[in-house]
C-alpha cells in the first residue's frame, strides 16, 4: 500500500522554486539554492519546495550566471531562468575534457579506503528509524472529511467517489500511518554485517508485520555496484563500470563540516526512464562520499538521501543519517489494486489536468539516525546465517525505552496516530484478518487450535476422478513445540480411501528443527521428481495433475528431521519404508524375479541452498526477506536390500538450480536446470518421466487442457522414461501491454530441452515408452492474462523426436491467473 502514496503541497508559508535554462526552457536538475547562508539542492526537475522564511534567495548552477531573487509577499511560485556562461569550476583546476569524470574515476579507485566496510576492521552503532505515511493538514482540507458520512446514529465510513484508494478511518489530525524501530548494526570483516532489532512498533499491531521490517527501502552503502531503492536494484553511480553507464557534471563546490566537497550530478547515459539519477558530494581531499542523493521517477518518485559525518581520527566519512521520500509519480494508465482505481498523471501528456484526490496529497517519509558509534573494537556476531534478527522482547518495549532513542518527542499527531490506529485495528480485528490472510495464502484456514488444509478439500486427476477430502495440522494455540497432522481423501473414480497421520516435536527454535514421523496410505504419480524441501504451495487449482492417469499406491512409514541449522539452507533427512503397488500394467524383472508389488526402504537427504538470499529471524521463525539467485537444490536417496524387508539396492542423485533476472522495464528472464541419475535396481515407478503434460489424443483441439509451469507441453504422458536425464528451460517475459481496452498481453517466450538414457531397458515390461538419447526440443509462447486472468499457450515440438503427423507436434493450452487482490 505504501506504493500508492504521494507528496502533497506543503504548509501555507512555503514557496516553490523551479530553475530553468533561459535559452531552451529545460530544467536544471539539482540546482543550488542558497538561503540564509545555507545551501539547498533542487530535485531532478530543478524544483525545490522551501519552507524557510527568507527575504531573498540565491540560485546557482555550474556554467550559468547566478541570480538573486527577492521574495514577494503572497507569491508562492518562483520560476528562475538562468543564463548560461562559460563553465568555471570554483577552487579546482583539472586538465581533462570532463573534470567530473576524473573526480568520479578517482572516487571509484579509492573506494576501498573510503567504504567503512572495507576500510575498518569492525564497527557497531545503533539506529533509530521512523517511517510515517502522512499529509499536510492544510493540503487535505476538505478531502479526508469526505471519508465519513454523518448520520443520526453516528459516523459511518463511506467510499470516496473520486479516490484511487480507500483511506480507511484515518482522521486529518493524525498521520495515516507510522512505525518505529531501534536497531544495532554490528560488523567485522570476517563475519560481515548484521542488524539486530532491539525494538519495533507498528501502529495498530501488537505483533508487527515482520515482512515489512525486512523490506529493503534503501541501500546500506553508497559504494556498492547496485543501489537499492524500495526493493529495486539499480546500477550504482560508483560501481566499477559506472563511467560507462552514467554521465557526470560538476554543479558546485560546497563546505561540509569545514571540508570542501565537489557537488557532482549524475544521470544515466541511455534509456533514462526508470533509471537512477542524483547528486554526489565528493570530498576534495580524500575523495570519500560526504553526502549522496539518489532519485528515481516512475509510478513512484523516490528520493533517498545519505548523510555522513567526518571522523577526523580515521580520515573517513561514516554514515550518520538517511532519509527517504516516496511520492506518487506518473504512469501511462491507472492501476487497479484491492478493488480500487489509482489514478495517475501521464508523463506523455502533462498538460492534461485531472481532479485531485486524496492520494495526490499523501506521502511516505522515513528517517533513520545513527548514534553510539564505535570503530575498530572487538565485535562478535552470533548467528551470522541471518542478516536481520528481531529480539524476543523487541515488540514489548515500554514508552520510556523509546524516549531514550528519539531525538525529539513525538508530536500530537504522532501520539494520536498510535492511539487511533491501535483502537481501529483492534475494533475491526485487522491483525487477526492479516494473520488469517497469511495462512490462507499458505493453504490453511485456522479453526481454533487446528489449521485446516485447503489443499485437501478437492482435486481431480484421470485416475482418482474427483478427490474429496479433509486435512489439517495443529497450530501454536495447541502447542508451540508439538504438532499433529492428518488428512483423509476419497477418489470418486477409483473408489479408494487414502489417509495420512503424523506427529512431530520441535527440538530447536532458532533453527526451526523438528523430529517427526508419519504413516501414509496414498497414491503418487509414477516417474515424478520432487525435492523433499520444496514448499507445498497453495493453488486454487493445480492444472497438470488433471491429466495424469498412471499412479502407484504406497503404504509408507517415515521418520524425519527437518532443520534450518546450516546457514542459508533448509534440509530434510528421512528414513522411509514403503510397500509399492503400481496401479497400471507393469512388471519389474529383477534378476529373473518378477515383481508386481515390492517393498523399498530408503534413506534420503534433501538440501535447499540459497547462498545469495538474505534471511530474517523473527520470534515466529525465519523469513527469506531478499530472494536472490541462483538457488540450488540437492537430494540423495539410497535404498538397501534386506533392510526392513527392502527388495532392491539403488541410489538416486537429483540436482536443480534456478536463476531469475528482473529488469527495470518490466521484463524478466528465468533459467531452470535440473538433472537426475538413478543407479542400481530401480523400478519404473521411481525413475524419471521429465514432467510431460500432453494428452495422447488426435487433433490439437482435443488435446487442449491447462498448461503447467515447468512441464513439457508437447510431450505425451508416459511417452519417455529415463534412468538419467537433464533438462534445461529458458523463459523471457516481455512487458505487459494493452491490445484493446480490457484485452492485454503478457507474452513469455519459452524454450525447453531434455536429454535422457535408460539402463536395463528390458527389466521393465507392460508399459510402452521411448528414451531420450537424441534430445527433445520444444519452444513456444505463453500469453498469460489476456482477459480476466485467462490466457493461452502454444508450443511446437521439433528436433529428433519431431512426429510425422504435423499437428501431433503442436500443443495449445489454456492458462489462468487468479488475482486475489
JSON list of N, CA, C and O in Angstrom, two decimals, residues 323-359:
[
{"chain": "A", "resi": 323, "resn": "UNK", "atom": "N", "xyz": [17.45, 9.58, 4.81]},
{"chain": "A", "resi": 323, "resn": "UNK", "atom": "CA", "xyz": [16.05, 9.95, 4.65]},
{"chain": "A", "resi": 323, "resn": "UNK", "atom": "C", "xyz": [15.52, 9.34, 3.36]},
{"chain": "A", "resi": 323, "resn": "UNK", "atom": "O", "xyz": [16.29, 9.07, 2.42]},
{"chain": "A", "resi": 324, "resn": "UNK", "atom": "N", "xyz": [14.23, 9.12, 3.33]},
{"chain": "A", "resi": 324, "resn": "UNK", "atom": "CA", "xyz": [13.58, 8.55, 2.15]},
{"chain": "A", "resi": 324, "resn": "UNK", "atom": "C", "xyz": [12.24, 9.22, 1.96]},
{"chain": "A", "resi": 324, "resn": "UNK", "atom": "O", "xyz": [11.44, 9.30, 2.89]},
{"chain": "A", "resi": 325, "resn": "UNK", "atom": "N", "xyz": [12.00, 9.74, 0.75]},
{"chain": "A", "resi": 325, "resn": "UNK", "atom": "CA", "xyz": [10.71, 10.31, 0.38]},
{"chain": "A", "resi": 325, "resn": "UNK", "atom": "C", "xyz": [10.12, 9.51, -0.76]},
{"chain": "A", "resi": 325, "resn": "UNK", "atom": "O", "xyz": [10.81, 9.24, -1.76]},
{"chain": "A", "resi": 326, "resn": "UNK", "atom": "N", "xyz": [8.86, 9.13, -0.63]},
{"chain": "A", "resi": 326, "resn": "UNK", "atom": "CA", "xyz": [8.17, 8.41, -1.70]},
{"chain": "A", "resi": 326, "resn": "UNK", "atom": "C", "xyz": [6.91, 9.19, -2.05]},
{"chain": "A", "resi": 326, "resn": "UNK", "atom": "O", "xyz": [6.10, 9.49, -1.17]},
{"chain": "A", "resi": 327, "resn": "UNK", "atom": "N", "xyz": [6.77, 9.51, -3.33]},
{"chain": "A", "resi": 327, "resn": "UNK", "atom": "CA", "xyz": [5.62, 10.27, -3.79]},
{"chain": "A", "resi": 327, "resn": "UNK", "atom": "C", "xyz": [5.04, 9.60, -5.02]},
{"chain": "A", "resi": 327, "resn": "UNK", "atom": "O", "xyz": [5.72, 8.84, -5.70]},
{"chain": "A", "resi": 328, "resn": "UNK", "atom": "N", "xyz": [3.79, 9.85, -5.27]},
{"chain": "A", "resi": 328, "resn": "UNK", "atom": "CA", "xyz": [3.16, 9.26, -6.44]},
{"chain": "A", "resi": 328, "resn": "UNK", "atom": "C", "xyz": [3.68, 9.92, -7.70]},
{"chain": "A", "resi": 328, "resn": "UNK", "atom": "O", "xyz": [3.77, 11.14, -7.78]},
{"chain": "A", "resi": 329, "resn": "UNK", "atom": "N", "xyz": [4.06, 9.12, -8.68]},
{"chain": "A", "resi": 329, "resn": "UNK", "atom": "CA", "xyz": [4.64, 9.66, -9.91]},
{"chain": "A", "resi": 329, "resn": "UNK", "atom": "C", "xyz": [3.65, 9.67, -11.05]},
{"chain": "A", "resi": 329, "resn": "UNK", "atom": "O", "xyz": [2.49, 10.03, -10.90]},
{"chain": "A", "resi": 330, "resn": "UNK", "atom": "N", "xyz": [4.12, 9.24, -12.22]},
{"chain": "A", "resi": 330, "resn": "UNK", "atom": "CA", "xyz": [3.29, 9.22, -13.41]},
{"chain": "A", "resi": 330, "resn": "UNK", "atom": "C", "xyz": [3.23, 7.80, -13.96]},
{"chain": "A", "resi": 330, "resn": "UNK", "atom": "O", "xyz": [4.10, 6.98, -13.71]},
{"chain": "A", "resi": 331, "resn": "UNK", "atom": "N", "xyz": [2.18, 7.53, -14.71]},
{"chain": "A", "resi": 331, "resn": "UNK", "atom": "CA", "xyz": [2.01, 6.21, -15.31]},
{"chain": "A", "resi": 331, "resn": "UNK", "atom": "C", "xyz": [1.12, 6.35, -16.54]},
{"chain": "A", "resi": 331, "resn": "UNK", "atom": "O", "xyz": [0.27, 7.24, -16.61]},
{"chain": "A", "resi": 332, "resn": "UNK", "atom": "N", "xyz": [1.32, 5.47, -17.52]},
{"chain": "A", "resi": 332, "resn": "UNK", "atom": "CA", "xyz": [0.51, 5.55, -18.73]},
{"chain": "A", "resi": 332, "resn": "UNK", "atom": "C", "xyz": [-0.96, 5.26, -18.46]},
{"chain": "A", "resi": 332, "resn": "UNK", "atom": "O", "xyz": [-1.85, 5.78, -19.12]},
{"chain": "A", "resi": 333, "resn": "UNK", "atom": "N", "xyz": [-1.20, 4.39, -17.48]},
{"chain": "A", "resi": 333, "resn": "UNK", "atom": "CA", "xyz": [-2.58, 4.00, -17.19]},
{"chain": "A", "resi": 333, "resn": "UNK", "atom": "C", "xyz": [-2.80, 3.97, -15.69]},
{"chain": "A", "resi": 333, "resn": "UNK", "atom": "O", "xyz": [-1.85, 3.89, -14.91]},
{"chain": "A", "resi": 334, "resn": "UNK", "atom": "N", "xyz": [-4.06, 4.05, -15.30]},
{"chain": "A", "resi": 334, "resn": "UNK", "atom": "CA", "xyz": [-4.38, 3.92, -13.89]},
{"chain": "A", "resi": 334, "resn": "UNK", "atom": "C", "xyz": [-4.16, 2.47, -13.46]},
{"chain": "A", "resi": 334, "resn": "UNK", "atom": "O", "xyz": [-4.13, 1.55, -14.27]},
{"chain": "A", "resi": 335, "resn": "UNK", "atom": "N", "xyz": [-4.00, 2.28, -12.14]},
{"chain": "A", "resi": 335, "resn": "UNK", "atom": "CA", "xyz": [-3.73, 0.96, -11.59]},
{"chain": "A", "resi": 335, "resn": "UNK", "atom": "C", "xyz": [-4.88, 0.53, -10.71]},
{"chain": "A", "resi": 335, "resn": "UNK", "atom": "O", "xyz": [-5.38, 1.31, -9.89]},
{"chain": "A", "resi": 336, "resn": "UNK", "atom": "N", "xyz": [-5.28, -0.72, -10.85]},
{"chain": "A", "resi": 336, "resn": "UNK", "atom": "CA", "xyz": [-6.33, -1.28, -10.00]},
{"chain": "A", "resi": 336, "resn": "UNK", "atom": "C", "xyz": [-5.69, -2.15, -8.94]},
{"chain": "A", "resi": 336, "resn": "UNK", "atom": "O", "xyz": [-4.93, -3.06, -9.24]},
{"chain": "A", "resi": 337, "resn": "UNK", "atom": "N", "xyz": [-6.01, -1.87, -7.68]},
{"chain": "A", "resi": 337, "resn": "UNK", "atom": "CA", "xyz": [-5.50, -2.66, -6.57]},
{"chain": "A", "resi": 337, "resn": "UNK", "atom": "C", "xyz": [-6.53, -2.69, -5.47]},
{"chain": "A", "resi": 337, "resn": "UNK", "atom": "O", "xyz": [-7.17, -1.68, -5.17]},
{"chain": "A", "resi": 338, "resn": "UNK", "atom": "N", "xyz": [-6.72, -3.87, -4.88]},
{"chain": "A", "resi": 338, "resn": "UNK", "atom": "CA", "xyz": [-7.71, -4.05, -3.81]},
{"chain": "A", "resi": 338, "resn": "UNK", "atom": "C", "xyz": [-9.07, -3.53, -4.22]},
{"chain": "A", "resi": 338, "resn": "UNK", "atom": "O", "xyz": [-9.82, -2.97, -3.43]},
{"chain": "A", "resi": 339, "resn": "UNK", "atom": "N", "xyz": [-9.40, -3.69, -5.50]},
{"chain": "A", "resi": 339, "resn": "UNK", "atom": "CA", "xyz": [-10.72, -3.29, -5.98]},
{"chain": "A", "resi": 339, "resn": "UNK", "atom": "C", "xyz": [-10.88, -1.82, -6.25]},
{"chain": "A", "resi": 339, "resn": "UNK", "atom": "O", "xyz": [-11.96, -1.38, -6.63]},
{"chain": "A", "resi": 340, "resn": "UNK", "atom": "N", "xyz": [-9.84, -1.02, -6.07]},
{"chain": "A", "resi": 340, "resn": "UNK", "atom": "CA", "xyz": [-9.93, 0.42, -6.26]},
{"chain": "A", "resi": 340, "resn": "UNK", "atom": "C", "xyz": [-9.03, 0.87, -7.41]},
{"chain": "A", "resi": 340, "resn": "UNK", "atom": "O", "xyz": [-8.04, 0.22, -7.73]},
{"chain": "A", "resi": 341, "resn": "UNK", "atom": "N", "xyz": [-9.38, 1.99, -8.03]},
{"chain": "A", "resi": 341, "resn": "UNK", "atom": "CA", "xyz": [-8.61, 2.53, -9.14]},
{"chain": "A", "resi": 341, "resn": "UNK", "atom": "C", "xyz": [-7.72, 3.66, -8.63]},
{"chain": "A", "resi": 341, "resn": "UNK", "atom": "O", "xyz": [-8.20, 4.63, -8.05]},
{"chain": "A", "resi": 342, "resn": "UNK", "atom": "N", "xyz": [-6.41, 3.53, -8.85]},
{"chain": "A", "resi": 342, "resn": "UNK", "atom": "CA", "xyz": [-5.46, 4.57, -8.50]},
{"chain": "A", "resi": 342, "resn": "UNK", "atom": "C", "xyz": [-5.19, 5.38, -9.77]},
{"chain": "A", "resi": 342, "resn": "UNK", "atom": "O", "xyz": [-4.69, 4.84, -10.75]},
{"chain": "A", "resi": 343, "resn": "UNK", "atom": "N", "xyz": [-5.51, 6.66, -9.74]},
{"chain": "A", "resi": 343, "resn": "UNK", "atom": "CA", "xyz": [-5.37, 7.50, -10.93]},
{"chain": "A", "resi": 343, "resn": "UNK", "atom": "C", "xyz": [-4.01, 8.18, -10.95]},
{"chain": "A", "resi": 343, "resn": "UNK", "atom": "O", "xyz": [-3.51, 8.63, -9.93]},
{"chain": "A", "resi": 344, "resn": "UNK", "atom": "N", "xyz": [-3.44, 8.26, -12.16]},
{"chain": "A", "resi": 344, "resn": "UNK", "atom": "CA", "xyz": [-2.11, 8.84, -12.33]},
{"chain": "A", "resi": 344, "resn": "UNK", "atom": "C", "xyz": [-2.15, 9.91, -13.42]},
{"chain": "A", "resi": 344, "resn": "UNK", "atom": "O", "xyz": [-2.92, 9.81, -14.39]},
{"chain": "A", "resi": 345, "resn": "UNK", "atom": "N", "xyz": [-1.27, 10.90, -13.27]},
{"chain": "A", "resi": 345, "resn": "UNK", "atom": "CA", "xyz": [-0.97, 11.79, -14.38]},
{"chain": "A", "resi": 345, "resn": "UNK", "atom": "C", "xyz": [-0.04, 11.05, -15.34]},
{"chain": "A", "resi": 345, "resn": "UNK", "atom": "O", "xyz": [0.69, 10.14, -14.94]},
{"chain": "A", "resi": 346, "resn": "UNK", "atom": "N", "xyz": [-0.07, 11.43, -16.61]},
{"chain": "A", "resi": 346, "resn": "UNK", "atom": "CA", "xyz": [0.78, 10.78, -17.59]},
{"chain": "A", "resi": 346, "resn": "UNK", "atom": "C", "xyz": [1.91, 11.71, -17.99]},
{"chain": "A", "resi": 346, "resn": "UNK", "atom": "O", "xyz": [1.70, 12.90, -18.23]},
{"chain": "A", "resi": 347, "resn": "UNK", "atom": "N", "xyz": [3.12, 11.15, -18.06]},
{"chain": "A", "resi": 347, "resn": "UNK", "atom": "CA", "xyz": [4.27, 11.95, -18.45]},
{"chain": "A", "resi": 347, "resn": "UNK", "atom": "C", "xyz": [4.17, 12.37, -19.91]},
{"chain": "A", "resi": 347, "resn": "UNK", "atom": "O", "xyz": [4.70, 13.41, -20.31]},
{"chain": "A", "resi": 348, "resn": "UNK", "atom": "N", "xyz": [3.46, 11.57, -20.74]},
{"chain": "A", "resi": 348, "resn": "UNK", "atom": "CA", "xyz": [3.35, 11.89, -22.16]},
{"chain": "A", "resi": 348, "resn": "UNK", "atom": "C", "xyz": [2.43, 13.09, -22.40]},
{"chain": "A", "resi": 348, "resn": "UNK", "atom": "O", "xyz": [2.57, 13.80, -23.38]},
{"chain": "A", "resi": 349, "resn": "UNK", "atom": "N", "xyz": [1.45, 13.31, -21.51]},
{"chain": "A", "resi": 349, "resn": "UNK", "atom": "CA", "xyz": [0.51, 14.41, -21.67]},
{"chain": "A", "resi": 349, "resn": "UNK", "atom": "C", "xyz": [0.44, 15.23, -20.38]},
{"chain": "A", "resi": 349, "resn": "UNK", "atom": "O", "xyz": [-0.57, 15.20, -19.67]},
{"chain": "A", "resi": 350, "resn": "UNK", "atom": "N", "xyz": [1.50, 15.95, -20.04]},
{"chain": "A", "resi": 350, "resn": "UNK", "atom": "CA", "xyz": [1.50, 16.70, -18.78]},
{"chain": "A", "resi": 350, "resn": "UNK", "atom": "C", "xyz": [0.48, 17.82, -18.75]},
{"chain": "A", "resi": 350, "resn": "UNK", "atom": "O", "xyz": [0.10, 18.29, -17.69]},
{"chain": "A", "resi": 351, "resn": "UNK", "atom": "N", "xyz": [0.03, 18.26, -19.95]},
{"chain": "A", "resi": 351, "resn": "UNK", "atom": "CA", "xyz": [-0.92, 19.36, -19.97]},
{"chain": "A", "resi": 351, "resn": "UNK", "atom": "C", "xyz": [-2.33, 18.90, -19.60]},
{"chain": "A", "resi": 351, "resn": "UNK", "atom": "O", "xyz": [-3.20, 19.72, -19.28]},
{"chain": "A", "resi": 352, "resn": "UNK", "atom": "N", "xyz": [-2.57, 17.60, -19.62]},
{"chain": "A", "resi": 352, "resn": "UNK", "atom": "CA", "xyz": [-3.89, 17.09, -19.26]},
{"chain": "A", "resi": 352, "resn": "UNK", "atom": "C", "xyz": [-4.05, 17.14, -17.75]},
{"chain": "A", "resi": 352, "resn": "UNK", "atom": "O", "xyz": [-3.28, 16.51, -17.02]},
{"chain": "A", "resi": 353, "resn": "UNK", "atom": "N", "xyz": [-5.01, 17.89, -17.29]},
{"chain": "A", "resi": 353, "resn": "UNK", "atom": "CA", "xyz": [-5.25, 18.05, -15.86]},
{"chain": "A", "resi": 353, "resn": "UNK", "atom": "C", "xyz": [-6.43, 17.20, -15.43]},
{"chain": "A", "resi": 353, "resn": "UNK", "atom": "O", "xyz": [-7.41, 17.07, -16.16]},
{"chain": "A", "resi": 354, "resn": "UNK", "atom": "N", "xyz": [-6.35, 16.62, -14.26]},
{"chain": "A", "resi": 354, "resn": "UNK", "atom": "CA", "xyz": [-7.45, 15.85, -13.69]},
{"chain": "A", "resi": 354, "resn": "UNK", "atom": "C", "xyz": [-7.75, 16.37, -12.30]},
{"chain": "A", "resi": 354, "resn": "UNK", "atom": "O", "xyz": [-6.93, 17.05, -11.68]},
{"chain": "A", "resi": 355, "resn": "UNK", "atom": "N", "xyz": [-8.90, 16.02, -11.81]},
{"chain": "A", "resi": 355, "resn": "UNK", "atom": "CA", "xyz": [-9.28, 16.45, -10.47]},
{"chain": "A", "resi": 355, "resn": "UNK", "atom": "C", "xyz": [-8.42, 15.75, -9.43]},
{"chain": "A", "resi": 355, "resn": "UNK", "atom": "O", "xyz": [-8.19, 14.54, -9.48]},
{"chain": "A", "resi": 356, "resn": "UNK", "atom": "N", "xyz": [-7.89, 16.53, -8.47]},
{"chain": "A", "resi": 356, "resn": "UNK", "atom": "CA", "xyz": [-7.05, 15.97, -7.44]},
{"chain": "A", "resi": 356, "resn": "UNK", "atom": "C", "xyz": [-7.88, 15.11, -6.48]},
{"chain": "A", "resi": 356, "resn": "UNK", "atom": "O", "xyz": [-9.08, 15.33, -6.29]},
{"chain": "A", "resi": 357, "resn": "UNK", "atom": "N", "xyz": [-7.21, 14.12, -5.89]},
{"chain": "A", "resi": 357, "resn": "UNK", "atom": "CA", "xyz": [-7.85, 13.20, -4.98]},
{"chain": "A", "resi": 357, "resn": "UNK", "atom": "C", "xyz": [-6.95, 12.99, -3.78]},
{"chain": "A", "resi": 357, "resn": "UNK", "atom": "O", "xyz": [-5.78, 13.43, -3.78]},
{"chain": "A", "resi": 358, "resn": "UNK", "atom": "N", "xyz": [-7.40, 12.31, -2.73]},
{"chain": "A", "resi": 358, "resn": "UNK", "atom": "CA", "xyz": [-6.58, 12.16, -1.52]},
{"chain": "A", "resi": 358, "resn": "UNK", "atom": "C", "xyz": [-5.20, 11.59, -1.76]},
{"chain": "A", "resi": 358, "resn": "UNK", "atom": "O", "xyz": [-4.23, 12.00, -1.12]},
{"chain": "A", "resi": 359, "resn": "UNK", "atom": "N", "xyz": [-5.05, 10.64, -2.67]},
{"chain": "A", "resi": 359, "resn": "UNK", "atom": "CA", "xyz": [-3.72, 10.05, -2.89]},
{"chain": "A", "resi": 359, "resn": "UNK", "atom": "C", "xyz": [-2.74, 11.05, -3.47]},
{"chain": "A", "resi": 359, "resn": "UNK", "atom": "O", "xyz": [-1.54, 10.81, -3.46]}
]
